[in-house]
Each structure stands twice: as structure tokens, then as C-alpha cells.
DNA sequence: ATTTCAATGAAACTGAGTTTCATTATCAGG
DNA sequence: CCTGATAATGAAACTCAGTTTCATTGAAAT
């Protein structure tokens, strides 16, 4: 009976406030650099969206982030949240994730290892999993097809442990 | 230097007419049984849609199938094509596949081994690949999470061999 | 022939995602 | 400080794949 580790959970987000501030500062700085490169600037709205995405949960829909941001700044617009999420995605700091209810979710990618998702069609919960072996065989298939892989999504739908009665 | 087979292409669809007719008959019969079980019947429109999906290419959008079906029966409606594709999916004969241009594609699942997809963001081509090893490690992850997997999608986006200059 | 209910096609609707546009903030040079 | 130029914003409008509605037709059952 071998001790299988292999698959690792990612209960994420810095719980320690100081740790969180450091993390935010680091990502903020990366975002700022990216924006400056395009002649844009890191406005307080953009920073607010980033902060919300980092703190208010892991797999948030546009409207989740919008709601969270609105609590801090009631004047913020949905369009701005949308545009900021796109910018974050564009520069590789965030990524889109599928979900049980058709709405796309967003997650922070920075400083996080690659992982895929198991999505509960009952409660919507999204569990993260990671399997180096899987990635390995995936890369093998990609190589054999002489395919230039840019990104992938691997999403398993079903019932989570809690919802499986 | 081991002879790697492992990843197999699926250039699909019975080329031989006789073979094709047999295949169609078999799937038709399954579909009919499914419909009867729900008090529905296999109309000529429904059969036409099935035939188109089987013959006119492998990863067709709703409107691809609609166009193909319309050639054979100009009176057929988009709603009927849509509903038939949903029925085929519902009974496990067909499945939805992602694509480069946001529109869902459909493929026949009956009598075909499970496979995943590499999708070219340049030309839209969808290549099929299959890796028992990947499925194996995927199942391992699922077991470890005590997840009840119902279906999954594993789609790799990038540039196909031809489009990679 | 009459009843019943499935099936259809045209057209209308839905809603997540996206864009437009008038207005407001930001910033660099003077 | 002003002053222009341009980036940024929020509200509202728009898109469009997917889906539903509804009036009509078809096909079986009685
Ligand atoms: Mn995740
Ligand atoms: Mn396929
Ligand atoms: Zn669940
Ligand atoms: Zn290509």
C-alpha cells in the first residue's frame, strides 16, 4: 500500500494579512508594469478589482467581482470591472475558468502552480487538482501532433463529495 | 528507444457506402429506441439531422448541420435541428465539443472511443487525441477527491502543425 | 371521423458578454 | 497653477449563440 500523494489541493489565498499585503503589492506592481508598457495606468478602480479578485474568493464571476468591488466603491461600473478582468487575463495574471452555471469565472494565476478543475453540477463548488503525470502525457500527445499549445482547459463535471449524498 | 504508440489519431467516418449505411442503421435504431422510451418517434426530420451529423463532417456547429440538412430538405427548421441535436446528446449518441470561435460543435459519440481535442485558433481545425495514461491519472485524481465524475472536457488550444507556419 | 397529443418552423426571447458614447479624471508641457 | 491631449469611466445599448414560444400541421389512437 503505497502512500499516494500526487494530487494536491490548493486551499488558496494568503490568510495572514501581512502576507496578503505583500502578495497584493507584488501582483499590483506586475500589473502596473504591464499597463505602463501599453501607456495605461493603474487607477484606483483597477487596483480595487485586483484586490477583490485576490481576497474575495477564488473562482468569481464577473458579477461576483462587481458586487465585491461595489461594496468598497459604490460608484464603480460593471464595464470597468469587466475591462480590468480582461486586462488581468491579457497579461497572464488571471485566467478564465468554466463553471456549472454557464457563467465564466476568474481566478488569479500569479504565483500559483498550474492546476485543473473538478466542478460540482449540484452546488457549483470548484475543486482544484494537479497531476504532473497528466501534464506529462498531455505534453507527449501535443508533441506527437506537432501542435503548438498555447493554453488548455481540463474540466471534470460531476458531484462533489458533499453533494454525492 | 521505445516504439511509442500511445496517442492515436481518429480520421473518422465510414468511407465505404455500405459500411456507412450499416453504421447509420445501427445508430438510427438506438435513437429510435430511446425516443420510443419517451413516447416520441423518429421522424424523417430527426433522421435527416442524424444522417447529416454522421456524414457531413465530424465537428459541426448547429448551423453547419442546419445548412447540411436544409440541402436535403429545404423545409426543415433550425429549431428542429437544434432540438434533435439536444436529443442525440441526451441519449449519449452525440456530444458537444468546444471550438475556437465561441460556437459549440457536435460530434457523434456512438461506436467511437473516448478522446479529447486540440483546437487550432488559427484555422479552427479540431484534432482528436487519445491517451489512456492521461485518463488513468485523471481517474486517480477523481478517486482521491471522492468526486463522482459524470463527464469531462479536455481541450488544448493553440496552433496546428499546418498553421504553425 | 374525431380526438389527442407529438412535432414542426418562424419568430421572438434570453442573458452573458461586450461595445458605445458622453462625461470625467489624469497627466505632461508651458 | 493653467491648458490641451488622451486615458478612463459608468450607464446604457447592443450582440449573438442558444433557447423558447406559439400557432399550425401531422400522425396515431379510438
Ligand atoms: Mn482554480
Ligand atoms: Mn472529436
Ligand atoms: Zn457539490
Ligand atoms: Zn490550424
PDB file of C-alpha atoms in Angstrom, chain B residues 10-150:
ATOM      1  CA  UNK B  10      -9.045   9.250 -35.429  1.00  0.00           C
ATOM      2  CA  UNK B  11      -9.578  10.134 -39.084  1.00  0.00           C
ATOM      3  CA  UNK B  12     -13.209   9.238 -38.800  1.00  0.00           C
ATOM      4  CA  UNK B  13     -16.416   8.306 -40.639  1.00  0.00           C
ATOM      5  CA  UNK B  14     -17.031   5.233 -42.657  1.00  0.00           C
ATOM      6  CA  UNK B  15     -15.823   5.949 -46.174  1.00  0.00           C
ATOM      7  CA  UNK B  16     -17.357   2.832 -47.650  1.00  0.00           C
ATOM      8  CA  UNK B  17     -21.037   3.487 -48.526  1.00  0.00           C
ATOM      9  CA  UNK B  18     -22.225   0.054 -47.462  1.00  0.00           C
ATOM     10  CA  UNK B  19     -20.328   0.359 -44.219  1.00  0.00           C
ATOM     11  CA  UNK B  20     -21.837   3.780 -43.713  1.00  0.00           C
ATOM     12  CA  UNK B  21     -25.372   2.515 -44.208  1.00  0.00           C
ATOM     13  CA  UNK B  22     -24.823  -0.192 -41.626  1.00  0.00           C
ATOM     14  CA  UNK B  23     -23.465   2.340 -39.186  1.00  0.00           C
ATOM     15  CA  UNK B  24     -26.376   4.724 -39.748  1.00  0.00           C
ATOM     16  CA  UNK B  25     -28.875   1.886 -39.350  1.00  0.00           C
ATOM     17  CA  UNK B  26     -27.355   0.854 -36.071  1.00  0.00           C
ATOM     18  CA  UNK B  27     -27.354   4.348 -34.628  1.00  0.00           C
ATOM     19  CA  UNK B  28     -30.799   5.096 -36.007  1.00  0.00           C
ATOM     20  CA  UNK B  29     -32.126   2.058 -34.263  1.00  0.00           C
ATOM     21  CA  UNK B  30     -30.609   3.105 -30.941  1.00  0.00           C
ATOM     22  CA  UNK B  31     -32.045   6.578 -31.359  1.00  0.00           C
ATOM     23  CA  UNK B  32     -35.460   5.181 -32.192  1.00  0.00           C
ATOM     24  CA  UNK B  33     -35.454   3.012 -29.106  1.00  0.00           C
ATOM     25  CA  UNK B  34     -34.530   5.969 -26.963  1.00  0.00           C
ATOM     26  CA  UNK B  35     -37.296   8.087 -28.445  1.00  0.00           C
ATOM     27  CA  UNK B  36     -39.892   5.347 -28.056  1.00  0.00           C
ATOM     28  CA  UNK B  37     -38.962   5.087 -24.417  1.00  0.00           C
ATOM     29  CA  UNK B  38     -40.051   8.702 -24.076  1.00  0.00           C
ATOM     30  CA  UNK B  39     -43.183   8.326 -26.176  1.00  0.00           C
ATOM     31  CA  UNK B  40     -41.587  10.138 -29.093  1.00  0.00           C
ATOM     32  CA  UNK B  41     -40.922   8.953 -32.599  1.00  0.00           C
ATOM     33  CA  UNK B  42     -38.158   9.063 -35.113  1.00  0.00           C
ATOM     34  CA  UNK B  43     -39.495  11.462 -37.728  1.00  0.00           C
ATOM     35  CA  UNK B  44     -37.904  11.930 -41.108  1.00  0.00           C
ATOM     36  CA  UNK B  45     -36.565  15.317 -39.975  1.00  0.00           C
ATOM     37  CA  UNK B  46     -34.854  13.739 -36.987  1.00  0.00           C
ATOM     38  CA  UNK B  47     -33.403  11.020 -39.153  1.00  0.00           C
ATOM     39  CA  UNK B  48     -32.156  13.616 -41.600  1.00  0.00           C
ATOM     40  CA  UNK B  49     -30.326  15.504 -38.863  1.00  0.00           C
ATOM     41  CA  UNK B  50     -28.722  12.312 -37.654  1.00  0.00           C
ATOM     42  CA  UNK B  51     -27.666  11.400 -41.164  1.00  0.00           C
ATOM     43  CA  UNK B  52     -26.100  14.826 -41.692  1.00  0.00           C
ATOM     44  CA  UNK B  53     -24.198  14.671 -38.436  1.00  0.00           C
ATOM     45  CA  UNK B  54     -22.865  11.262 -39.422  1.00  0.00           C
ATOM     46  CA  UNK B  55     -21.901  12.086 -42.967  1.00  0.00           C
ATOM     47  CA  UNK B  56     -21.156  15.775 -43.350  1.00  0.00           C
ATOM     48  CA  UNK B  57     -18.049  16.084 -41.177  1.00  0.00           C
ATOM     49  CA  UNK B  58     -17.028  15.471 -37.646  1.00  0.00           C
ATOM     50  CA  UNK B  59     -17.279  18.616 -35.584  1.00  0.00           C
ATOM     51  CA  UNK B  60     -20.230  20.594 -36.855  1.00  0.00           C
ATOM     52  CA  UNK B  61     -21.921  23.593 -35.344  1.00  0.00           C
ATOM     53  CA  UNK B  62     -25.695  23.822 -35.117  1.00  0.00           C
ATOM     54  CA  UNK B  63     -25.730  25.971 -38.227  1.00  0.00           C
ATOM     55  CA  UNK B  64     -23.411  23.625 -40.093  1.00  0.00           C
ATOM     56  CA  UNK B  65     -25.858  20.798 -39.509  1.00  0.00           C
ATOM     57  CA  UNK B  66     -28.781  23.084 -40.272  1.00  0.00           C
ATOM     58  CA  UNK B  67     -27.228  24.055 -43.610  1.00  0.00           C
ATOM     59  CA  UNK B  68     -26.458  20.439 -44.491  1.00  0.00           C
ATOM     60  CA  UNK B  69     -29.944  19.284 -43.583  1.00  0.00           C
ATOM     61  CA  UNK B  70     -31.552  22.123 -45.499  1.00  0.00           C
ATOM     62  CA  UNK B  71     -29.883  20.943 -48.682  1.00  0.00           C
ATOM     63  CA  UNK B  72     -31.700  17.638 -48.375  1.00  0.00           C
ATOM     64  CA  UNK B  73     -34.965  19.048 -47.054  1.00  0.00           C
ATOM     65  CA  UNK B  74     -35.360  22.805 -47.620  1.00  0.00           C
ATOM     66  CA  UNK B  75     -38.366  22.999 -45.314  1.00  0.00           C
ATOM     67  CA  UNK B  76     -36.530  21.858 -42.216  1.00  0.00           C
ATOM     68  CA  UNK B  77     -36.311  24.423 -39.413  1.00  0.00           C
ATOM     69  CA  UNK B  78     -33.383  25.455 -37.276  1.00  0.00           C
ATOM     70  CA  UNK B  79     -35.381  24.752 -34.130  1.00  0.00           C
ATOM     71  CA  UNK B  80     -35.886  21.156 -35.185  1.00  0.00           C
ATOM     72  CA  UNK B  81     -32.193  20.698 -35.878  1.00  0.00           C
ATOM     73  CA  UNK B  82     -31.406  22.233 -32.510  1.00  0.00           C
ATOM     74  CA  UNK B  83     -33.880  20.027 -30.691  1.00  0.00           C
ATOM     75  CA  UNK B  84     -32.688  16.907 -32.454  1.00  0.00           C
ATOM     76  CA  UNK B  85     -29.064  17.580 -31.588  1.00  0.00           C
ATOM     77  CA  UNK B  86     -30.121  18.004 -27.966  1.00  0.00           C
ATOM     78  CA  UNK B  87     -31.972  14.698 -28.083  1.00  0.00           C
ATOM     79  CA  UNK B  88     -28.945  12.961 -29.562  1.00  0.00           C
ATOM     80  CA  UNK B  89     -26.791  14.418 -26.849  1.00  0.00           C
ATOM     81  CA  UNK B  90     -29.298  13.495 -24.178  1.00  0.00           C
ATOM     82  CA  UNK B  91     -29.225   9.834 -25.131  1.00  0.00           C
ATOM     83  CA  UNK B  92     -25.456   9.692 -25.393  1.00  0.00           C
ATOM     84  CA  UNK B  93     -25.232   9.343 -29.154  1.00  0.00           C
ATOM     85  CA  UNK B  94     -23.721  12.782 -29.631  1.00  0.00           C
ATOM     86  CA  UNK B  95     -21.630  15.183 -27.596  1.00  0.00           C
ATOM     87  CA  UNK B  96     -20.777  18.843 -27.548  1.00  0.00           C
ATOM     88  CA  UNK B  97     -17.243  19.962 -28.261  1.00  0.00           C
ATOM     89  CA  UNK B  98     -15.661  23.363 -27.726  1.00  0.00           C
ATOM     90  CA  UNK B  99     -14.199  25.391 -30.563  1.00  0.00           C
ATOM     91  CA  UNK B 100     -12.017  28.348 -31.402  1.00  0.00           C
ATOM     92  CA  UNK B 101     -14.912  30.589 -32.466  1.00  0.00           C
ATOM     93  CA  UNK B 102     -17.249  30.527 -29.450  1.00  0.00           C
ATOM     94  CA  UNK B 103     -19.851  28.286 -31.146  1.00  0.00           C
ATOM     95  CA  UNK B 104     -20.397  24.791 -29.762  1.00  0.00           C
ATOM     96  CA  UNK B 105     -19.753  21.895 -32.115  1.00  0.00           C
ATOM     97  CA  UNK B 106     -21.322  18.471 -32.122  1.00  0.00           C
ATOM     98  CA  UNK B 107     -19.861  15.071 -32.743  1.00  0.00           C
ATOM     99  CA  UNK B 108     -21.120  11.521 -32.864  1.00  0.00           C
ATOM    100  CA  UNK B 109     -20.045   9.553 -29.843  1.00  0.00           C
ATOM    101  CA  UNK B 110     -21.623   6.199 -30.687  1.00  0.00           C
ATOM    102  CA  UNK B 111     -19.157   3.422 -31.537  1.00  0.00           C
ATOM    103  CA  UNK B 112     -16.233   5.768 -31.068  1.00  0.00           C
ATOM    104  CA  UNK B 113     -13.582   5.553 -28.378  1.00  0.00           C
ATOM    105  CA  UNK B 114     -13.282   8.410 -25.909  1.00  0.00           C
ATOM    106  CA  UNK B 115     -10.895  11.134 -26.979  1.00  0.00           C
ATOM    107  CA  UNK B 116     -10.037  14.747 -26.305  1.00  0.00           C
ATOM    108  CA  UNK B 117      -9.348  17.666 -28.610  1.00  0.00           C
ATOM    109  CA  UNK B 118      -6.641  20.004 -29.820  1.00  0.00           C
ATOM    110  CA  UNK B 119      -8.197  23.084 -31.332  1.00  0.00           C
ATOM    111  CA  UNK B 120      -6.368  25.396 -33.724  1.00  0.00           C
ATOM    112  CA  UNK B 121      -7.132  29.031 -33.004  1.00  0.00           C
ATOM    113  CA  UNK B 122      -5.922  29.945 -36.489  1.00  0.00           C
ATOM    114  CA  UNK B 123      -7.900  27.702 -38.824  1.00  0.00           C
ATOM    115  CA  UNK B 124     -10.422  26.188 -36.419  1.00  0.00           C
ATOM    116  CA  UNK B 125      -9.359  22.639 -37.216  1.00  0.00           C
ATOM    117  CA  UNK B 126     -10.072  20.216 -34.382  1.00  0.00           C
ATOM    118  CA  UNK B 127      -7.700  17.278 -33.960  1.00  0.00           C
ATOM    119  CA  UNK B 128      -8.587  14.335 -31.817  1.00  0.00           C
ATOM    120  CA  UNK B 129      -6.218  12.627 -29.470  1.00  0.00           C
ATOM    121  CA  UNK B 130      -6.426   9.836 -27.011  1.00  0.00           C
ATOM    122  CA  UNK B 131      -4.193   8.904 -24.140  1.00  0.00           C
ATOM    123  CA  UNK B 132      -5.103   6.001 -21.866  1.00  0.00           C
ATOM    124  CA  UNK B 133      -2.360   7.106 -19.499  1.00  0.00           C
ATOM    125  CA  UNK B 134      -3.895  10.517 -19.096  1.00  0.00           C
ATOM    126  CA  UNK B 135      -7.297   9.039 -18.434  1.00  0.00           C
ATOM    127  CA  UNK B 136      -5.711   6.797 -15.877  1.00  0.00           C
ATOM    128  CA  UNK B 137      -4.151   9.602 -13.878  1.00  0.00           C
ATOM    129  CA  UNK B 138      -7.300  11.605 -14.248  1.00  0.00           C
ATOM    130  CA  UNK B 139      -9.269   8.781 -12.683  1.00  0.00           C
ATOM    131  CA  UNK B 140      -6.765   8.617  -9.897  1.00  0.00           C
ATOM    132  CA  UNK B 141      -7.309  12.302  -9.131  1.00  0.00           C
ATOM    133  CA  UNK B 142     -11.055  11.836  -9.248  1.00  0.00           C
ATOM    134  CA  UNK B 143     -10.898   8.943  -6.810  1.00  0.00           C
ATOM    135  CA  UNK B 144      -8.714  10.891  -4.423  1.00  0.00           C
ATOM    136  CA  UNK B 145     -11.206  13.723  -4.367  1.00  0.00           C
ATOM    137  CA  UNK B 146     -14.098  11.311  -3.872  1.00  0.00           C
ATOM    138  CA  UNK B 147     -15.663  13.070  -6.799  1.00  0.00           C
ATOM    139  CA  UNK B 148     -18.442  11.488  -8.875  1.00  0.00           C
ATOM    140  CA  UNK B 149     -17.331  12.335 -12.397  1.00  0.00           C
ATOM    141  CA  UNK B 150     -20.095  12.475 -14.982  1.00  0.00           C
TER     142      UNK B 150
END
